[in-house]
C-alpha cells in the first residue's frame, strides 16, 4: 500500500520516475560468461548463475566479437544453440501477467548456421513461436509476450525442427503490474463489453509513439519499446505531429491511468489532422497494420489532449477496420481537464481482419461544435492467443488444432478427408497386393482381390443377433483376424462409395444452393 501511494504521489510530479519493482525478475543472458548490463541498466545473469534453470542435452555456447557486431544491447553478443529439445524452468513467486521477452541475434559460429535455424518455442500452456526463422535478417530480433502465469512452475521450451537447431541470446520473464491488463474491454463488433481478457496470452505486434521519437526500454519503466508511427501512416500529407514538454502531462491521481500504462513521452507527442486541408476538413487520418489474419487482436489506444486551448473544444471519432470504435470522444469532458492521459482497449475479432490488415482511422465527429480535428498519441496492437492456446500457427502445445467454424476451414477439412480417404485406399491396395493369392491372374482378376466380395457384414450381424454364435466366431485368432479384416474392408468400401458418389454430389448441391458446407 505504501508503494502504491508512493506511485500515485510520484505520478503527480512529471519529472519523477515511476517505481515499479517486479517481484519476478528473471534476466538470463544465454551463453554468457560475464554479466551483461543492458542500456536500460538492467543486469542479466550469466550461464553459471542460471545453469540450474536449464535442462538440455547440448552444451553449445557461442559469442560474437563486440567490436564487429552491431547490436542494441550486449545481451545479443552471446547465445545458446540447441540441436535437441531444451527447457528453461523457472519458479515464479507472484501469479499474474508476466512479460516474456525472447532476444534473438544470429551470431556467426561453427556449430550451426543460425540464419537457417528453424524452431518452435512453447511454454507449458502456450505456443509462442512456431517454425520460427530469422529469415536471413542480420539484426537483433525481440519477441515480446504477455502471459498470465498462474502456476509457480513456468517453463520455456525450445524445439528445433528436424535437422535444424534452435538458439536464444537472452530471456526475460518479468512481472507486469496488475493495472497493466484489465479483464474487460470494448468489443468492436458487435458493439458491447468484452469480458475475459485474463484468459488470453498476448504478443506485442506493434507499440507506437504517434508523432514522437523511438522510446527505448531505458525510458520506459516496464522495459517496453515504442517506435514511431510514420511507416504505417497511409497519407502522410493528411497528418501532422504535435509535441509538448513531457512535464505538461498530468497523470490522473485516481489511478485510471498511471505512468506504468505509458510513459510521459507517449502522451507528450501526437498525430492530428493536417491544417493544410482547412478548406476540406472532413477526412480521416489513416494507419494500416499488417497482421496475421488467423488471430484476434487487442488494441490499446492512447490519447491526451495537448492541442486544445479550451475545454470541450475537440470531439472526434475513431474507426477500426471501417467500424466505429470510439464515437464522439471528448477527452477534456471524459478526464475533466486538458493534458490528462486516457486510454481505451478494444477487442477486434479475427473475423474482422479477413484482409490481413488492421486499419485505424481518426476523424472529426459531426457533433462537435469546436475545432474540426482528431488526435492519437499512442497505439499498442496485441495478438490474442487462439482457441488452442497458440500465438503462432493453428496447433496447440498438446497437438490440438484450432477448430475454425469458417467456410475456409470446412473446405480445407473436406479436402483433407478426401486426401485421407485416397491414402487409406491406396494403402489397402498395397497391402492387398502383397497378400495376393499366387493364382490371382487366373481368377477374375483385379476386383476379386482388391475388395472382399464375400461381405462379412451379414455373418457379423447374425452372430450379434444370436449370442450363441459369438463364442464360435471368436474361437480362433484366425476368425478374429478375418472378422477385423472384413469389417474394416466393408467400412472402407462404404467410405470409398461415399467419397466417390455421395460427397461430390453433396458438395455440388450445397455449392448450387450457395451454402458451401456439409
Ligand atoms: C562467418 O565465419 C566464417 C568462418 O568462421 C567466415 O568465413 C564468414 O565470412 C563469417 N561470416 C560473417 C557474416 O561474418
Ligand atoms: C520469416 O518468414 C516466415 C514466412 O514468411 C514468417 O512466418 C516469419 O514470421 C518470418 N520471421 C521473421 C523473424 O520475420
Ligand atoms: C531518455 O532518457 C534520457 C535520460 O534518462 C534522456 O536524456 C532522453 O532524452 C530520453 N529520451 C526520450 C526519447 O525520452
Ligand atoms: C472515416 O472513416 C470511416 C470508416 O472507414 C468512414 O465511415 C467515414 O466516412 C470516414 N470519414 C470521412 C470524413 O471520410
Ligand atoms: C470471435 O468471434 C467468434 C464467433 O462470434 C467467437 O467464437 C470467438 O470467440 C471470437 N474470438 C475472440 C477472440 O473473442
Coordinates of C-alpha atoms and ligand atoms in Angstrom, one line a residue:
X1 CA 0.0 0.0 0.0
X2 CA 2.8 2.3 0.9
X3 CA 4.4 1.8 -2.5
X4 CA 1.1 2.3 -4.2
X5 CA 0.6 5.6 -2.5
X6 CA 4.2 6.5 -3.4
X7 CA 3.5 5.7 -7.1
X8 CA 0.3 7.8 -7.1
X9 CA 2.2 10.7 -5.4
X10 CA 5.1 10.4 -7.8
X11 CA 2.9 10.5 -10.9
X12 CA 1.7 14.0 -10.0
X13 CA 5.3 15.2 -10.4
X14 CA 6.1 14.8 -14.1
X15 CA 9.9 14.7 -13.6
X16 CA 9.8 11.8 -11.2
X17 CA 10.4 8.3 -12.5
X18 CA 7.8 5.7 -11.7
X19 CA 9.0 3.0 -9.4
X20 CA 7.8 -0.5 -10.1
X21 CA 9.8 -3.3 -8.7
X22 CA 8.8 -6.6 -10.5
X23 CA 8.5 -9.4 -8.0
X24 CA 9.6 -12.0 -10.5
X25 CA 12.6 -10.7 -12.5
X26 CA 14.5 -13.3 -14.4
X27 CA 17.0 -11.8 -16.8
X28 CA 19.1 -14.6 -18.4
X29 CA 22.0 -13.9 -20.8
X30 CA 22.3 -17.2 -22.5
X31 CA 25.8 -18.4 -23.3
X32 CA 27.4 -15.6 -21.3
X33 CA 30.4 -16.0 -19.1
X34 CA 30.3 -12.4 -17.6
X35 CA 27.3 -10.4 -16.5
X36 CA 25.9 -8.1 -19.2
X37 CA 24.2 -4.8 -18.4
X38 CA 21.6 -3.7 -21.0
X39 CA 21.4 0.0 -22.0
X40 CA 18.4 0.5 -19.6
X41 CA 20.7 -0.5 -16.7
X42 CA 19.3 -4.0 -16.0
X43 CA 21.9 -6.7 -15.2
X44 CA 21.5 -10.0 -17.0
X45 CA 22.7 -13.2 -15.3
X46 CA 25.5 -15.4 -16.7
X47 CA 25.3 -19.1 -17.7
X48 CA 26.9 -20.0 -14.4
X49 CA 24.3 -18.1 -12.4
X50 CA 21.4 -19.7 -14.4
X51 CA 22.5 -23.2 -15.1
X52 CA 20.1 -24.6 -12.6
X53 CA 17.2 -23.4 -14.8
X54 CA 18.2 -25.2 -18.0
X55 CA 17.7 -28.9 -18.9
X56 CA 19.5 -29.5 -22.2
X57 CA 21.3 -32.3 -24.0
X58 CA 23.5 -29.8 -25.8
X59 CA 26.2 -27.5 -24.5
X60 CA 26.9 -25.1 -27.3
X61 CA 27.7 -21.6 -26.1
X62 CA 28.7 -19.1 -28.7
X63 CA 29.7 -15.5 -28.7
X64 CA 30.3 -12.6 -31.1
X65 CA 33.1 -10.1 -31.4
X66 CA 31.6 -7.0 -29.6
X67 CA 33.6 -4.5 -31.7
X68 CA 32.5 -6.0 -35.1
X69 CA 28.8 -6.6 -34.2
X70 CA 26.1 -4.0 -34.4
X71 CA 23.5 -4.9 -31.8
X72 CA 21.4 -2.6 -29.5
X73 CA 22.4 -4.4 -26.3
X74 CA 25.3 -6.6 -25.1
X75 CA 22.9 -9.4 -24.3
X76 CA 22.9 -10.2 -28.0
X77 CA 26.6 -10.9 -28.1
X78 CA 26.3 -14.5 -26.7
X79 CA 23.8 -17.3 -27.3
X80 CA 23.0 -20.9 -26.7
X81 CA 22.4 -23.3 -29.6
X82 CA 20.2 -26.4 -29.1
X83 CA 20.3 -29.2 -31.6
X84 CA 17.9 -31.2 -29.3
X85 CA 15.0 -30.0 -27.2
X86 CA 15.9 -27.8 -24.3
X87 CA 13.8 -26.3 -21.5
X88 CA 14.3 -23.4 -19.1
X89 CA 12.3 -23.9 -15.9
X90 CA 11.6 -21.0 -13.6
X91 CA 9.9 -20.8 -10.2
X92 CA 7.6 -17.8 -10.1
X93 CA 6.6 -16.2 -6.8
X94 CA 3.8 -13.9 -8.0
X95 CA 0.8 -15.1 -10.1
X96 CA -0.4 -12.7 -12.8
X97 CA 0.8 -11.3 -16.1
X98 CA 4.4 -11.5 -16.9
X99 CA 6.4 -10.0 -19.8
X100 CA 8.2 -12.8 -21.6
X101 CA 10.9 -11.4 -23.9
X102 CA 13.0 -13.5 -26.2
X103 CA 16.0 -11.9 -27.7
X104 CA 17.5 -13.3 -30.9
X105 CA 20.5 -12.4 -33.0
X106 CA 22.0 -15.0 -35.4
X107 CA 25.7 -14.9 -34.3
X108 CA 28.2 -16.4 -36.9
X109 CA 29.5 -19.7 -35.5
X110 CA 30.9 -23.1 -36.4
X111 CA 28.1 -25.2 -34.9
X112 CA 25.1 -24.2 -37.0
X113 CA 24.1 -21.5 -39.5
X114 CA 21.6 -19.6 -37.3
X115 CA 20.2 -17.8 -40.3
X116 CA 18.7 -21.2 -41.3
X117 CA 17.8 -22.4 -37.8
X118 CA 14.0 -23.1 -37.6
X119 CA 12.4 -23.9 -34.3
X120 CA 9.4 -23.7 -32.1
X121 CA 9.2 -22.1 -28.7
X122 CA 6.5 -23.1 -26.2
X123 CA 5.6 -22.7 -22.6
X124 CA 3.7 -25.4 -20.7
X125 CA 0.4 -23.9 -22.0
X126 CA 1.1 -21.7 -25.0
X127 CA 2.8 -21.9 -28.4
X128 CA 4.8 -18.6 -28.6
X129 CA 6.7 -19.2 -31.8
X130 CA 6.0 -21.9 -34.4
X131 CA 8.6 -22.8 -37.1
X132 CA 10.4 -19.6 -36.3
X133 CA 13.2 -18.5 -38.5
X134 CA 15.1 -15.2 -38.7
X135 CA 14.8 -15.2 -42.5
X136 CA 18.4 -14.1 -43.3
X137 CA 18.0 -10.9 -41.3
X138 CA 21.2 -9.9 -39.6
X139 CA 19.5 -7.7 -37.0
X140 CA 18.6 -8.2 -33.3
X141 CA 15.0 -9.5 -33.0
X142 CA 12.9 -9.1 -29.9
X143 CA 9.7 -11.1 -29.4
X144 CA 7.6 -9.8 -26.5
X145 CA 4.7 -11.7 -24.9
X146 CA 2.4 -11.0 -22.0
X147 CA 1.4 -14.2 -20.3
X148 CA -0.9 -14.7 -17.3
X149 CA 1.1 -17.2 -15.3
X150 CA -1.0 -18.7 -12.5
X151 CA 1.2 -21.8 -11.8
X152 CA 4.5 -21.1 -9.9
X153 CA 6.2 -23.5 -12.3
X154 CA 6.9 -21.7 -15.6
X155 CA 8.9 -23.2 -18.4
X156 CA 10.1 -22.2 -21.9
X157 CA 10.9 -25.0 -24.3
X158 CA 13.0 -24.7 -27.4
X159 CA 12.3 -27.4 -30.0
X160 CA 14.4 -27.4 -33.2
X161 CA 12.8 -28.7 -36.4
X162 CA 14.2 -32.0 -37.8
X163 CA 17.8 -31.5 -38.9
X164 CA 17.8 -27.9 -37.7
X165 CA 18.7 -26.1 -34.5
X166 CA 17.2 -23.7 -32.0
X167 CA 19.0 -20.7 -30.4
X168 CA 18.4 -18.0 -27.9
X169 CA 20.6 -15.0 -26.9
X170 CA 18.6 -13.7 -23.9
X171 CA 15.4 -14.4 -22.0
X172 CA 13.4 -12.1 -19.7
X173 CA 10.5 -13.2 -17.6
X174 CA 9.4 -10.2 -15.6
X175 CA 6.2 -9.5 -13.5
X176 CA 3.9 -6.9 -15.0
X177 CA 2.0 -4.5 -12.8
X178 CA -1.6 -5.7 -12.2
X179 CA -3.1 -2.5 -13.5
X180 CA -1.5 -3.1 -17.0
X181 CA -4.1 -5.6 -18.1
X182 CA -7.8 -5.4 -17.3
X183 CA -10.2 -8.2 -17.7
X184 CA -12.7 -6.3 -19.8
X185 CA -12.6 -4.1 -22.8
X186 CA -14.9 -2.7 -25.5
X187 CA -15.8 -5.2 -28.3
X188 CA -15.6 -3.7 -31.8
X189 CA -18.4 -5.7 -33.3
X190 CA -21.0 -6.4 -32.1
X191 CA -20.7 -3.2 -30.1
X192 CA -20.6 -4.0 -26.4
X193 CA -18.4 -5.1 -23.5
X194 CA -15.9 -7.9 -23.9
X195 CA -15.1 -9.7 -20.6
X196 CA -12.5 -12.4 -20.1
X197 CA -9.2 -10.9 -21.2
X198 CA -7.3 -12.5 -18.4
X199 CA -7.8 -15.9 -20.1
X200 CA -5.6 -15.0 -23.1
X201 CA -1.9 -14.7 -23.8
X202 CA -0.7 -11.8 -25.9
X203 CA 2.1 -11.0 -28.3
X204 CA 3.1 -7.4 -28.9
X205 CA 2.9 -6.8 -32.6
X206 CA 3.1 -3.0 -32.7
X207 CA 3.7 -0.5 -30.0
X208 CA 3.8 3.0 -31.4
X209 CA 4.5 6.5 -30.1
X210 CA 2.4 8.6 -32.5
X211 CA 4.3 11.7 -33.8
X212 CA 7.2 11.1 -31.5
X213 CA 10.6 9.6 -31.3
X214 CA 11.7 6.0 -30.5
X215 CA 11.3 5.3 -26.8
X216 CA 13.7 2.6 -25.8
X217 CA 13.4 0.4 -22.7
X218 CA 15.7 2.9 -21.0
X219 CA 12.9 5.5 -21.0
X220 CA 10.0 3.1 -20.1
X221 CA 9.6 1.9 -16.6
X222 CA 8.4 -1.5 -17.8
X223 CA 11.3 -2.0 -20.3
X224 CA 9.0 -1.6 -23.3
X225 CA 10.0 -0.1 -26.7
X226 CA 7.8 2.3 -28.6
X227 CA 8.5 3.1 -32.2
X228 CA 7.5 6.0 -34.5
X229 CA 4.2 5.5 -36.4
X230 CA 5.2 7.1 -39.7
X231 CA 5.9 3.8 -41.6
X232 CA 2.2 2.9 -41.1
X233 CA 0.6 6.2 -42.0
X234 CA -1.4 6.0 -45.2
X235 CA -1.4 9.5 -46.5
X236 CA 1.4 11.5 -44.8
X237 CA 0.2 14.8 -46.2
X238 CA -3.1 14.4 -44.2
X239 CA -1.4 14.2 -40.9
X240 CA 0.9 16.4 -38.8
X241 CA 2.7 16.0 -35.5
X242 CA 2.5 18.0 -32.3
X243 CA 4.7 17.7 -29.3
X244 CA 4.9 19.4 -25.9
X245 CA 7.3 19.2 -23.0
X246 CA 6.7 15.9 -21.1
X247 CA 6.3 17.9 -17.9
X248 CA 3.0 19.2 -19.2
X249 CA 1.4 15.7 -18.9
X250 CA -0.7 15.3 -15.7
X251 CA -1.5 11.7 -14.9
X252 CA -4.8 11.4 -13.1
X253 CA -4.4 10.7 -9.4
X254 CA -7.4 8.3 -9.3
X255 CA -5.4 5.5 -10.8
X256 CA -7.4 5.1 -14.0
X257 CA -4.1 5.7 -15.9
X258 CA -0.6 5.9 -14.5
X259 CA 2.9 6.2 -15.6
X260 CA 3.0 2.4 -15.8
X261 CA 0.4 2.3 -18.6
X262 CA 2.6 4.5 -20.8
X263 CA 5.4 7.0 -20.1
X264 CA 5.1 10.8 -20.5
X265 CA 6.8 10.7 -23.9
X266 CA 3.9 8.8 -25.4
X267 CA 1.4 11.4 -24.3
X268 CA 3.6 14.4 -25.0
X269 CA 3.5 13.8 -28.8
X270 CA 0.7 13.0 -31.1
X271 CA -0.6 13.0 -34.7
X272 CA -3.5 15.2 -35.7
X273 CA -5.3 16.2 -38.9
X274 CA -3.1 18.3 -41.1
X275 CA -4.1 22.0 -41.2
X276 CA -3.1 22.1 -44.9
X277 CA -6.7 20.9 -45.6
X278 CA -8.7 23.5 -43.7
X279 CA -10.8 24.1 -46.8
X280 CA -12.0 20.5 -46.8
X281 CA -11.6 19.5 -43.2
X282 CA -13.7 16.4 -43.2
X283 CA -11.3 13.5 -43.7
X284 CA -9.7 10.7 -41.7
X285 CA -6.1 10.2 -40.8
X286 CA -5.4 6.5 -41.5
X287 CA -2.8 3.9 -40.4
X288 CA -2.6 0.4 -41.8
X289 CA -1.0 -2.5 -40.0
X290 CA -0.3 -5.9 -41.5
X291 CA -1.3 -8.7 -39.2
X292 CA -1.8 -12.5 -39.2
X293 CA -5.5 -12.7 -40.0
X294 CA -5.9 -16.0 -38.2
X295 CA -5.9 -14.2 -34.9
X296 CA -7.9 -11.7 -32.9
X297 CA -6.3 -8.6 -31.6
X298 CA -6.5 -6.3 -28.5
X299 CA -5.8 -2.7 -29.4
X300 CA -4.9 -0.1 -26.8
X301 CA -5.4 3.5 -28.0
X302 CA -3.7 6.2 -26.0
X303 CA -5.0 9.8 -26.0
X304 CA -4.0 13.1 -24.3
X305 CA -5.4 16.4 -25.4
X306 CA -2.3 18.6 -25.7
X307 CA -3.7 20.6 -28.6
X308 CA -6.9 22.3 -27.4
X309 CA -6.8 25.8 -25.9
X310 CA -10.1 25.3 -24.0
X311 CA -12.2 22.5 -22.6
X312 CA -14.9 20.8 -24.7
X313 CA -13.4 22.0 -28.0
X314 CA -12.3 18.7 -29.5
X315 CA -14.8 15.9 -30.5
X316 CA -13.7 13.1 -32.7
X317 CA -14.3 9.5 -33.9
X318 CA -12.0 6.5 -34.0
X319 CA -12.6 3.7 -36.5
X320 CA -11.1 0.3 -36.7
X321 CA -11.4 -1.6 -39.9
X322 CA -14.2 0.7 -41.0
X323 CA -16.2 0.1 -37.8
X324 CA -16.9 2.9 -35.3
X325 CA -14.6 2.1 -32.4
X326 CA -15.0 5.3 -30.3
X327 CA -17.8 7.7 -31.1
X328 CA -17.6 11.4 -30.3
X329 CA -14.7 11.3 -27.9
X330 CA -14.3 14.5 -25.9
X331 CA -11.2 14.0 -23.8
X332 CA -11.5 17.1 -21.7
X333 CA -15.0 16.1 -20.8
X334 CA -14.0 12.5 -20.0
X335 CA -10.9 13.4 -18.0
X336 CA -12.1 16.8 -16.6
X337 CA -9.0 18.6 -17.8
X338 CA -6.6 19.0 -20.7
X339 CA -3.3 17.2 -20.9
X340 CA -4.5 14.2 -18.9
X341 CA -3.7 10.8 -20.3
X342 CA -6.5 8.4 -21.3
X343 CA -6.6 5.0 -22.9
X344 CA -9.1 2.7 -24.3
X345 CA -8.9 -1.1 -25.0
X346 CA -10.8 -2.6 -27.9
X347 CA -11.1 -6.2 -28.9
X348 CA -11.0 -6.9 -32.7
X349 CA -12.3 -10.4 -33.6
X350 CA -10.3 -12.3 -36.2
X351 CA -13.4 -12.4 -38.4
X352 CA -12.9 -8.6 -38.9
X353 CA -9.3 -9.0 -40.0
X354 CA -10.0 -11.1 -43.1
X355 CA -7.8 -9.0 -45.4
X356 CA -4.8 -9.3 -43.1
X357 CA -4.9 -5.6 -42.2
X358 CA -5.9 -3.6 -39.1
X359 CA -6.8 -0.1 -40.2
X360 CA -7.1 2.6 -37.5
X361 CA -8.7 5.9 -38.6
X362 CA -9.3 9.2 -36.7
X363 CA -11.7 11.9 -38.0
X364 CA -13.8 14.7 -36.7
X365 CA -17.2 14.0 -35.3
X366 CA -20.3 15.6 -36.5
X367 CA -21.5 16.5 -33.0
X368 CA -18.6 18.8 -32.1
X369 CA -19.0 22.5 -32.3
X370 CA -15.4 23.2 -31.7
X371 CA -12.3 22.5 -33.8
X372 CA -12.5 20.0 -36.7
X373 CA -9.7 17.9 -35.6
X374 CA -8.8 14.4 -34.3
X375 CA -5.8 13.1 -32.4
X376 CA -4.0 9.9 -31.5
X377 CA -1.0 9.8 -29.1
X378 CA -0.1 6.1 -28.9
X379 CA -1.2 2.6 -30.1
X380 CA -0.5 -0.9 -29.0
X381 CA -1.6 -3.9 -31.1
X382 CA -1.5 -7.1 -29.2
X383 CA -2.2 -10.5 -30.9
X384 CA -4.5 -12.7 -28.8
X385 CA -4.0 -16.4 -28.3
X386 CA -6.4 -18.7 -30.3
X387 CA -8.7 -21.4 -29.0
X388 CA -5.9 -23.9 -28.7
X389 CA -3.7 -21.5 -26.8
X390 CA -1.3 -20.7 -29.6
X391 CA 0.1 -17.3 -30.7
X392 CA 1.6 -18.7 -33.8
X393 CA 0.1 -21.3 -36.2
X394 CA -3.1 -23.3 -35.7
X395 CA -1.8 -26.1 -33.4
X396 CA -1.6 -26.1 -29.6
X397 CA 1.1 -27.4 -27.4
X398 CA -0.8 -30.6 -27.0
X399 CA -1.3 -31.0 -30.8
X400 CA -4.9 -29.9 -30.7
X401 CA -5.8 -28.0 -33.9
X402 CA -7.8 -24.8 -33.9
X403 CA -11.4 -25.7 -34.8
X404 CA -12.3 -23.0 -37.3
X405 CA -16.0 -22.6 -37.9
X406 CA -15.2 -20.6 -41.1
X407 CA -16.0 -21.7 -44.6
X408 CA -12.3 -21.8 -45.3
X409 CA -12.0 -24.4 -42.5
X410 CA -14.8 -26.5 -43.9
X411 CA -13.4 -26.6 -47.4
X412 CA -10.0 -27.5 -46.1
X413 CA -11.5 -30.2 -43.9
X414 CA -13.3 -31.8 -46.9
X415 CA -10.2 -31.6 -48.9
X416 CA -8.2 -33.3 -46.2
X417 CA -10.9 -36.0 -45.7
X418 CA -10.7 -36.8 -49.5
X419 CA -7.0 -36.9 -49.4
X420 CA -7.0 -39.1 -46.3
X421 CA -9.5 -41.4 -48.0
X422 CA -7.3 -41.7 -51.0
X423 CA -4.3 -42.6 -48.9
X424 CA -6.2 -45.2 -46.9
X425 CA -7.5 -46.7 -50.2
X426 CA -4.0 -46.7 -51.7
X427 CA -2.5 -48.3 -48.5
X428 CA -5.1 -51.0 -48.6
X429 CA -4.4 -51.7 -52.2
X430 CA -0.7 -52.1 -51.5
X431 CA -1.4 -54.5 -48.5
X432 CA -3.8 -56.5 -50.6
X433 CA -1.3 -56.7 -53.5
X434 CA 1.4 -58.1 -51.1
X435 CA -1.1 -60.7 -49.9
X436 CA -2.5 -61.5 -53.3
X437 CA -3.0 -65.2 -54.0
X438 CA -0.4 -66.9 -56.2
X439 CA -3.0 -67.6 -58.8
X440 CA -4.6 -64.2 -58.8
X441 CA -4.2 -63.8 -62.5
X442 CA -6.2 -66.9 -63.2
X443 CA -9.1 -65.7 -61.0
X444 CA -11.5 -62.9 -62.1
X445 CA -8.6 -60.5 -61.7
X446 CA -8.4 -57.1 -60.1
X447 CA -11.7 -56.6 -58.3
X448 CA -11.6 -60.0 -56.7
X449 CA -8.5 -59.4 -54.7
X450 CA -9.0 -55.7 -54.2
X451 CA -12.2 -55.8 -52.2
X452 CA -13.7 -58.8 -50.5
X453 CA -16.8 -59.9 -52.3
X454 CA -17.9 -62.1 -49.5
X455 CA -19.2 -59.3 -47.3
X456 CA -18.7 -60.1 -43.7
X457 CA -21.5 -57.8 -42.5
X458 CA -24.1 -60.5 -42.7
X459 CA -22.2 -63.0 -40.7
X460 CA -21.4 -60.3 -38.1
X461 CA -25.0 -59.3 -37.9
X462 CA -26.2 -62.8 -37.4
X463 CA -23.6 -63.5 -34.7
X464 CA -24.6 -60.4 -32.9
X465 CA -28.3 -61.3 -33.2
X466 CA -27.8 -64.7 -31.6
X467 CA -25.3 -64.5 -28.9
X468 CA -24.7 -68.3 -29.0
X469 CA -22.7 -67.9 -32.2
X470 CA -20.3 -65.4 -30.6
X471 CA -18.1 -68.0 -29.0
X472 CA -17.7 -69.8 -32.3
X473 CA -17.0 -66.6 -34.0
X474 CA -14.1 -65.7 -31.8
X475 CA -13.0 -69.3 -31.3
X476 CA -9.8 -68.9 -33.2
X477 CA -7.4 -66.0 -33.8
X478 CA -7.9 -66.7 -37.5
X479 CA -11.6 -66.0 -37.1
X480 CA -10.9 -62.8 -35.2
X481 CA -8.4 -61.7 -37.9
X482 CA -10.9 -62.4 -40.6
X483 CA -13.6 -60.6 -38.8
X484 CA -11.5 -57.5 -38.4
X485 CA -10.3 -57.7 -41.9
X486 CA -13.8 -58.0 -43.3
X487 CA -15.3 -55.3 -41.1
X488 CA -12.5 -52.9 -42.0
X489 CA -12.9 -53.6 -45.7
X490 CA -16.6 -53.2 -45.7
X491 CA -16.3 -49.9 -44.0
X492 CA -13.6 -48.9 -46.4
X493 CA -15.8 -49.8 -49.3
X494 CA -18.6 -47.7 -47.9
X495 CA -16.2 -44.9 -47.4
X496 CA -14.9 -45.0 -50.9
X497 CA -18.5 -45.1 -52.1
X498 CA -19.3 -42.1 -50.1
X499 CA -16.3 -40.2 -51.4
X500 CA -16.8 -41.1 -55.0
X501 CA -20.6 -40.8 -55.2
X502 CA -22.2 -39.0 -52.4
X503 CA -19.7 -36.4 -51.3
X504 CA -19.1 -34.7 -54.7
X505 CA -22.9 -34.7 -55.2
X506 CA -23.5 -33.1 -51.8
X507 CA -20.7 -30.6 -52.4
X508 CA -22.2 -29.7 -55.7
X509 CA -25.8 -29.3 -54.4
X510 CA -24.5 -27.2 -51.5
X511 CA -22.5 -25.1 -53.8
X512 CA -25.5 -24.6 -56.1
X513 CA -27.6 -23.6 -53.1
X514 CA -25.0 -21.1 -52.2
X515 CA -24.0 -22.7 -48.9
X516 CA -20.7 -24.4 -49.1
X517 CA -20.9 -26.5 -46.0
X518 CA -21.7 -30.1 -45.2
Ligands
LIG1 C1 31.4 -16.5 -40.5 O1 32.5 -17.2 -40.2 C2 33.2 -17.8 -41.3 C3 34.4 -18.5 -40.8 O2 34.2 -18.9 -39.5 C4 33.7 -16.7 -42.3 O3 34.2 -17.3 -43.4 C5 32.4 -15.9 -42.7 O4 32.8 -14.8 -43.5 C6 31.7 -15.3 -41.5 N1 30.5 -14.6 -41.9 C7 30.2 -13.4 -41.4 C8 28.9 -12.9 -41.9 O5 30.8 -12.8 -40.6
LIG2 C1 10.1 -15.5 -41.7 O1 9.2 -15.7 -42.7 C2 8.1 -16.5 -42.4 C3 7.4 -16.8 -43.6 O2 7.4 -15.8 -44.5 C4 7.3 -15.8 -41.3 O3 6.2 -16.6 -40.9 C5 8.2 -15.4 -40.1 O4 7.4 -14.6 -39.2 C6 9.4 -14.7 -40.6 N1 10.3 -14.5 -39.4 C7 10.7 -13.3 -39.1 C8 11.6 -13.2 -37.9 O5 10.4 -12.2 -39.7
LIG3 C1 15.5 9.0 -22.4 O1 16.1 9.3 -21.2 C2 17.3 10.1 -21.2 C3 17.7 10.2 -19.8 O2 17.3 9.2 -19.0 C4 17.1 11.4 -21.9 O3 18.3 12.1 -22.0 C5 16.5 11.2 -23.2 O4 16.2 12.4 -23.8 C6 15.3 10.3 -23.2 N1 14.8 10.1 -24.5 C7 13.5 10.0 -24.8 C8 13.1 9.7 -26.2 O5 12.6 10.2 -23.9
LIG4 C1 -13.7 7.9 -41.9 O1 -13.7 6.5 -42.0 C2 -14.9 5.9 -41.7 C3 -14.6 4.4 -41.6 O2 -13.8 3.9 -42.6 C4 -15.9 6.3 -42.7 O3 -17.2 5.7 -42.4 C5 -16.1 7.8 -42.7 O4 -17.0 8.2 -43.7 C6 -14.7 8.5 -42.9 N1 -14.9 9.9 -42.7 C7 -14.6 10.8 -43.7 C8 -14.8 12.2 -43.4 O5 -14.1 10.4 -44.7
LIG5 C1 -14.6 -14.2 -32.5 O1 -16.0 -14.5 -32.8 C2 -16.3 -15.9 -32.8 C3 -17.7 -16.0 -33.3 O2 -18.5 -15.0 -33.0 C4 -16.2 -16.4 -31.3 O3 -16.5 -17.7 -31.3 C5 -14.7 -16.1 -30.9 O4 -14.6 -16.5 -29.5 C6 -14.4 -14.7 -31.0 N1 -12.9 -14.5 -30.8 C7 -12.5 -13.8 -29.7 C8 -11.0 -13.7 -29.6 O5 -13.2 -13.3 -28.9

